[in-house]
Coordinates of C-alpha atoms in Angstrom, one line a residue:
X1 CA -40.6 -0.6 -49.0
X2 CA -43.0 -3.4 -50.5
X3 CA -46.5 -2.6 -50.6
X4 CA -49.5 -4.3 -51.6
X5 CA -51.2 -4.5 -55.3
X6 CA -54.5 -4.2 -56.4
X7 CA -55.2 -7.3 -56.5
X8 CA -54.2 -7.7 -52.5
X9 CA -50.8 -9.5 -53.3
X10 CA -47.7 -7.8 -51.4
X11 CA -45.5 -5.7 -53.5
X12 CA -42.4 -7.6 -55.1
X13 CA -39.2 -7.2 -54.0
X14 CA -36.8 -9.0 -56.1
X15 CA -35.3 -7.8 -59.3
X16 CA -38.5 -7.9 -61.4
X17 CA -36.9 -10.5 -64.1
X18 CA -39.6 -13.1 -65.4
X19 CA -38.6 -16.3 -65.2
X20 CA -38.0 -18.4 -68.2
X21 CA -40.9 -20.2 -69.5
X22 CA -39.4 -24.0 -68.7
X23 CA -38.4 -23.1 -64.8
X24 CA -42.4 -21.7 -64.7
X25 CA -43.4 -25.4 -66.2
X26 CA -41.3 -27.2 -63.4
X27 CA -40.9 -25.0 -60.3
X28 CA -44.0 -26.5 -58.6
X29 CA -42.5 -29.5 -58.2
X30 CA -39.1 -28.5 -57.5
X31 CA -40.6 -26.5 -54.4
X32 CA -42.5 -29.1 -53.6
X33 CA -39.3 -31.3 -53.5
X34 CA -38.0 -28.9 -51.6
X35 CA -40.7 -28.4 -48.9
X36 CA -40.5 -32.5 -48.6
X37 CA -36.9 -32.4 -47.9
X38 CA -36.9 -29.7 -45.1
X39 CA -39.9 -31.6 -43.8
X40 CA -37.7 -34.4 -43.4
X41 CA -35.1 -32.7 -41.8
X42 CA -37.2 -31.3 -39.0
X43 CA -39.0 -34.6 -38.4
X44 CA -35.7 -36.0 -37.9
X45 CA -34.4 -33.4 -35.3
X46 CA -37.9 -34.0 -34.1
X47 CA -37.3 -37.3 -33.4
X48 CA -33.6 -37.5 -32.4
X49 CA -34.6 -34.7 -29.5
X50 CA -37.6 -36.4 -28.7
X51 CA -37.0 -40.1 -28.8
X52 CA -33.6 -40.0 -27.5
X53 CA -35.1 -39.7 -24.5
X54 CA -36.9 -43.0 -24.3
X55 CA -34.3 -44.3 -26.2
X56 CA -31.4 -44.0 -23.6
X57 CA -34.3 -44.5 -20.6
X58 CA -35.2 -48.0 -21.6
X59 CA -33.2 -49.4 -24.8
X60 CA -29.4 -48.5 -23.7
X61 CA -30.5 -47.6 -19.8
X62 CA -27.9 -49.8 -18.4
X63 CA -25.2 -48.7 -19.7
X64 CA -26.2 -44.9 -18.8
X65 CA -26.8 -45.7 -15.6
X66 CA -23.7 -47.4 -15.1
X67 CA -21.1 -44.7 -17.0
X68 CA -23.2 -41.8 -15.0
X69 CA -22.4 -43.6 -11.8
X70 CA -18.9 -44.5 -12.8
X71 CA -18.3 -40.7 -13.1
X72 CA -20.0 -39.5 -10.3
X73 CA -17.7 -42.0 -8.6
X74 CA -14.5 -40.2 -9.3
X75 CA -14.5 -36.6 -8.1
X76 CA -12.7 -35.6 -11.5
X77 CA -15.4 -37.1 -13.2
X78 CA -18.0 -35.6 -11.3
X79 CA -16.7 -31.7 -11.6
X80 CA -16.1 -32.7 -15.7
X81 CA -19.6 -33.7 -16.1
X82 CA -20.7 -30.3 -13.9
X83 CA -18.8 -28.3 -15.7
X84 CA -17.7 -29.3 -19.1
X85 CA -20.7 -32.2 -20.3
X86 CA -23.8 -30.1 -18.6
X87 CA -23.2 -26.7 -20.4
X88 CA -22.0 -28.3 -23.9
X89 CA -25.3 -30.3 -23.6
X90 CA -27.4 -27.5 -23.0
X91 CA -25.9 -25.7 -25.9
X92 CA -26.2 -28.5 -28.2
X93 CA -29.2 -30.0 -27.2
X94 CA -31.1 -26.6 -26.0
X95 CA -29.8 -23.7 -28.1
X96 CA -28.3 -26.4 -31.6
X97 CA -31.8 -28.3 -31.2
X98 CA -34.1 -25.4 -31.1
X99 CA -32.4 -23.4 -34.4
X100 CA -32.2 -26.7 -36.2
X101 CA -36.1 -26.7 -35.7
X102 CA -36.6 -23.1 -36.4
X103 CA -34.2 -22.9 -39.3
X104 CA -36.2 -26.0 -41.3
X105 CA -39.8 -25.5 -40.9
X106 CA -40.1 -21.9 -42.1
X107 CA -37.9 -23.0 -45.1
X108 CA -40.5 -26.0 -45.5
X109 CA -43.6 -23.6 -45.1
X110 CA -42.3 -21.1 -47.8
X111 CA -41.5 -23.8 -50.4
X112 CA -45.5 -25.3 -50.1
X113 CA -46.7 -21.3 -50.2
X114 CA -44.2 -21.3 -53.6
X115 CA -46.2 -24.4 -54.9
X116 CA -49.6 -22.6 -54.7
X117 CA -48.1 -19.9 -56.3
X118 CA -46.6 -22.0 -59.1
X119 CA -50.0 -23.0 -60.1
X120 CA -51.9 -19.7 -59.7
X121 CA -51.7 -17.9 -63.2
X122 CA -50.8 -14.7 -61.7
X123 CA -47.7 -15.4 -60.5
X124 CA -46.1 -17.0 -63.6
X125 CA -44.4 -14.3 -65.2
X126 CA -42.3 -13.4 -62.1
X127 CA -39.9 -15.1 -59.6
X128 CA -40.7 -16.5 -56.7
X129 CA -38.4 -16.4 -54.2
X130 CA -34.4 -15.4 -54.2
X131 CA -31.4 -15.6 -51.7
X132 CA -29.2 -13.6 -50.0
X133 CA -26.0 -14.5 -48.0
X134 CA -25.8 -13.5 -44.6
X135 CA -22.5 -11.8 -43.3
X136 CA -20.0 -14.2 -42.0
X137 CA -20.5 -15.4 -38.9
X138 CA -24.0 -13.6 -38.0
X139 CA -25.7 -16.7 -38.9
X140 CA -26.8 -20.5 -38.0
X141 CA -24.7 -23.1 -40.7
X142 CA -21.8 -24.4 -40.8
X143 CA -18.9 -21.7 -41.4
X144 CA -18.5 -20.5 -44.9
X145 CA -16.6 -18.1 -46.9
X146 CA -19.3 -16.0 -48.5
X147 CA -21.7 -16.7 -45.5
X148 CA -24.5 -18.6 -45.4
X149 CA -27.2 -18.4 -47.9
X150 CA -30.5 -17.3 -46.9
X151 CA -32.7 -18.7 -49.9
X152 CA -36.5 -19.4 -50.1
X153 CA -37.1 -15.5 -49.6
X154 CA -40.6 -14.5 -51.1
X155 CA -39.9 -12.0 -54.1
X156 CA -43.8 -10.7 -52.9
X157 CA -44.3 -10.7 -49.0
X158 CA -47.9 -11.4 -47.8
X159 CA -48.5 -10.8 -44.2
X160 CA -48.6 -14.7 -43.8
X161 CA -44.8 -14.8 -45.4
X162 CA -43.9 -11.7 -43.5
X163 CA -44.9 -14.0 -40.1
X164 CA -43.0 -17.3 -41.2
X165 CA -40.0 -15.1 -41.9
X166 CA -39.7 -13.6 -38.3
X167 CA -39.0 -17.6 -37.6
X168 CA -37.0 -17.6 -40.4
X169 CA -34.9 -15.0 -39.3
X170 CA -34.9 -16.6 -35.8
X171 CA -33.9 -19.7 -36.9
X172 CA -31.2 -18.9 -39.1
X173 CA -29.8 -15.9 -37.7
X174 CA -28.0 -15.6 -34.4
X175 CA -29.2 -14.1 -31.1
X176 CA -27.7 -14.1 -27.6
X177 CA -30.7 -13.5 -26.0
X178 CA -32.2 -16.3 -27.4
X179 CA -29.2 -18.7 -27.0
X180 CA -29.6 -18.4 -23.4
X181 CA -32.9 -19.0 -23.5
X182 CA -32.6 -22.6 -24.7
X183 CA -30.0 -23.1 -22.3
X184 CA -32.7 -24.4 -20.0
X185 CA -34.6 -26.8 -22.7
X186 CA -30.8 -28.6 -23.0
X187 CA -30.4 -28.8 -19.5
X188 CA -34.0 -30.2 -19.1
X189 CA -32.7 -33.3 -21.5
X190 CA -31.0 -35.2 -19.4
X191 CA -33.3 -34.8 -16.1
X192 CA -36.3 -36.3 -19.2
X193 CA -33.7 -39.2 -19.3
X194 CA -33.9 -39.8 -15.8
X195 CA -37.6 -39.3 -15.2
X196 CA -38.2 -42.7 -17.5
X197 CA -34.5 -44.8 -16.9
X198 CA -36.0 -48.1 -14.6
X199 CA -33.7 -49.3 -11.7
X200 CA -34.0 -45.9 -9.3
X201 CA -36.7 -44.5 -7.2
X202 CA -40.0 -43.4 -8.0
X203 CA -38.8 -39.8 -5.7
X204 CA -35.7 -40.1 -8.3
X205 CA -38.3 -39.7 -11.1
X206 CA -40.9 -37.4 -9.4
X207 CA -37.8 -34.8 -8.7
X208 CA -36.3 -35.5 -11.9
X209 CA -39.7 -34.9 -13.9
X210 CA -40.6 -31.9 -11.9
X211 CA -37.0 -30.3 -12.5
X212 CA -37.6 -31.4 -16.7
X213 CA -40.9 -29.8 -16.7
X214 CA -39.5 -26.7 -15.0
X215 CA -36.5 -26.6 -17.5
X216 CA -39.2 -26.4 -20.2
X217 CA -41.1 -23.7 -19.3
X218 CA -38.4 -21.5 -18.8
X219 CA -36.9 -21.7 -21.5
X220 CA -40.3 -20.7 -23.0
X221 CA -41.0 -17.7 -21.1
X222 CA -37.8 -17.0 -21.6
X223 CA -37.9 -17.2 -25.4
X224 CA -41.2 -15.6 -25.2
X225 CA -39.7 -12.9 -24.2
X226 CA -36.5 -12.9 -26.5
X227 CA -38.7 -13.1 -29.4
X228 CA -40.9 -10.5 -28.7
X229 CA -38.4 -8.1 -28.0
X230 CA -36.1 -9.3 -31.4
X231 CA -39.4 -8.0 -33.7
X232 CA -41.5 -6.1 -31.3
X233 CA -39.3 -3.0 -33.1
X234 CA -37.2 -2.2 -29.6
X235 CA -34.2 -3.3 -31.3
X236 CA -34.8 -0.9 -34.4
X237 CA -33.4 2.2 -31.4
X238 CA -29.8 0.3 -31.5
X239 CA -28.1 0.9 -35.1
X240 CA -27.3 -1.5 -37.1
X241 CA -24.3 -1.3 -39.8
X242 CA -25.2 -4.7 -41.7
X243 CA -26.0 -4.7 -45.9
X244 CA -29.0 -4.4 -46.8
X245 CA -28.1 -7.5 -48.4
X246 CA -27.6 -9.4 -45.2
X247 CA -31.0 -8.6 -44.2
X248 CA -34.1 -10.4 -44.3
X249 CA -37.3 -8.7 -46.2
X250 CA -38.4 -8.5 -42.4
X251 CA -35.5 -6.5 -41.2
X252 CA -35.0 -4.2 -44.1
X253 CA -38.6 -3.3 -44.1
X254 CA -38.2 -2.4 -40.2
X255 CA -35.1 -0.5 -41.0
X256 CA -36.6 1.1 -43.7
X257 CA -40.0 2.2 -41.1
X258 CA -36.9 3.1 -38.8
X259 CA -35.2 5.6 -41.2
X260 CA -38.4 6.9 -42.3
X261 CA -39.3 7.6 -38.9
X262 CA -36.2 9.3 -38.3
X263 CA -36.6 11.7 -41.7
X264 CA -40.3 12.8 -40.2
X265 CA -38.7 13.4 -37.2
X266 CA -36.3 15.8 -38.2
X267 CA -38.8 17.7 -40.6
X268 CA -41.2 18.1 -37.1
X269 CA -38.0 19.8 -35.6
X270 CA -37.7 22.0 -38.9
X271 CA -34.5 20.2 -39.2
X272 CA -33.5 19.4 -42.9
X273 CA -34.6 16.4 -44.5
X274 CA -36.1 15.2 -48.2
X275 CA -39.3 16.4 -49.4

């Protein structure tokens, strides 16, 4: 399990092969590439979840208003906007928005804490981060037949990295728990929409607004809660059969505290165990 150095630096936990001397030269600015591009990538989910809202309220408002009540209209309509277009927007706008989010900034943090680290002397005769792939279908991406790659992992932990890569992990790897918890945030999307859209009632926007705001905050507490309870260690009691290779640092260090746990156990009961 990584430790921590003399010099206060975490313990490596890569394969311990140096780098060759030209990636040392030009991995700053590769990184920092990097870091830009992910930083892109969640300003523009930023601003497709966020100003879609004003967007469809007062660019393209009409034309909302008019296919909404056109639908509501027809009773077909109406029960395949309940139950098909509500739920499919709270899953891609709630649960799709908020991993898109989580999955790019950690990835955008690590690559600037990489930069520092390709100009600090100490660092340069070692890696600084490495992938993994995550088994198919346990995480966020597109489908893929080796699973997705989980790159950007710091070969030396810090307790800084350690706390971006809980996100990481959230971001990028899949939980029910917290699926449902966005649920909410989606459904709260539309009812933003109609808080701004001219042409109703100011009660129409006051319920509306009130309903959006409420949407929001559950969906906090609720991923609060989901959060906490995904790296508070109460999930460490269930087992779990996954590679170590399909784990982040994060995880395999809690699985390693797990097993540990479980060896001292056994030796308080006298039970048989390594010395």
């Amino acid at each position: 399990m990584p430790g921590t150095t003399a010099d206060g630096r975490g313990a490596p936990a890569g394969d311990g092969a140096p780098p060759p001397r030209w990636s040392v030269t030009l991995r700053p600015l590769g990184y920092l590439v990097v870091g830009v591009v992910w930083t892109t990538i969640w300003l523009i989910a930023v601003l497709l979840l966020v100003g879609s809202v004003p967007y469809l309220a007062f660019v393209d408002s009409a034309s909302l208003v008019a296919g909404v009540e056109d639908r509501l209209s027809d009773p077909l309509g109406a029960l395949g906007l309940l139950v098909v277009a509500l739920p499919v927007l709270a899953l891609a706008v709630g649960a799709g928005g908020w991993h898109v989010l989580t999955a790019s900034w950690p990835l955008a943090v690590l690559s600037f804490v990489y930069v520092g680290r390709g100009l600090d002397r100490r660092y340069r005769g070692e890696k600084l981060s490495y992938t993994t792939h995550g088994a198919w279908g346990s995480t966020f991406g597109p489908p893929t037949l080796t699973g997705v790659a989980l790159s950007l992992q710091p070969v030396r932990p810090s307790p800084f990295t350690d706390r971006v890569m809980r996100y990481y992990a959230a971001g990028w790897t899949v939980d029910g728990r917290t699926v449902l918890a966005m649920l909410p945030a989606g459904l709260a999307w539309p009812f933003a929409v109609a808080a701004l859209v001219p042409g109703v009632s100011g009660t129409v926007h006051l319920v509306a607004a009130v309903v959006a705001v409420g949407l929001l905050l559950t969906s906090f507490v609720l991923g609060v809660r989901a959060f906490r309870r995904r790296f508070s260690g109460a999930a460490d009691a269930a087992p779990d059969d996954r590679p170590l290779t399909a784990l982040t640092p994060d995880e395999r260090r809690a699985r390693l505290a797990h097993l540990e746990r479980q060896r001292r156990a056994r030796l308080a009961r006298g039970g048989p165990g390594d010395a």
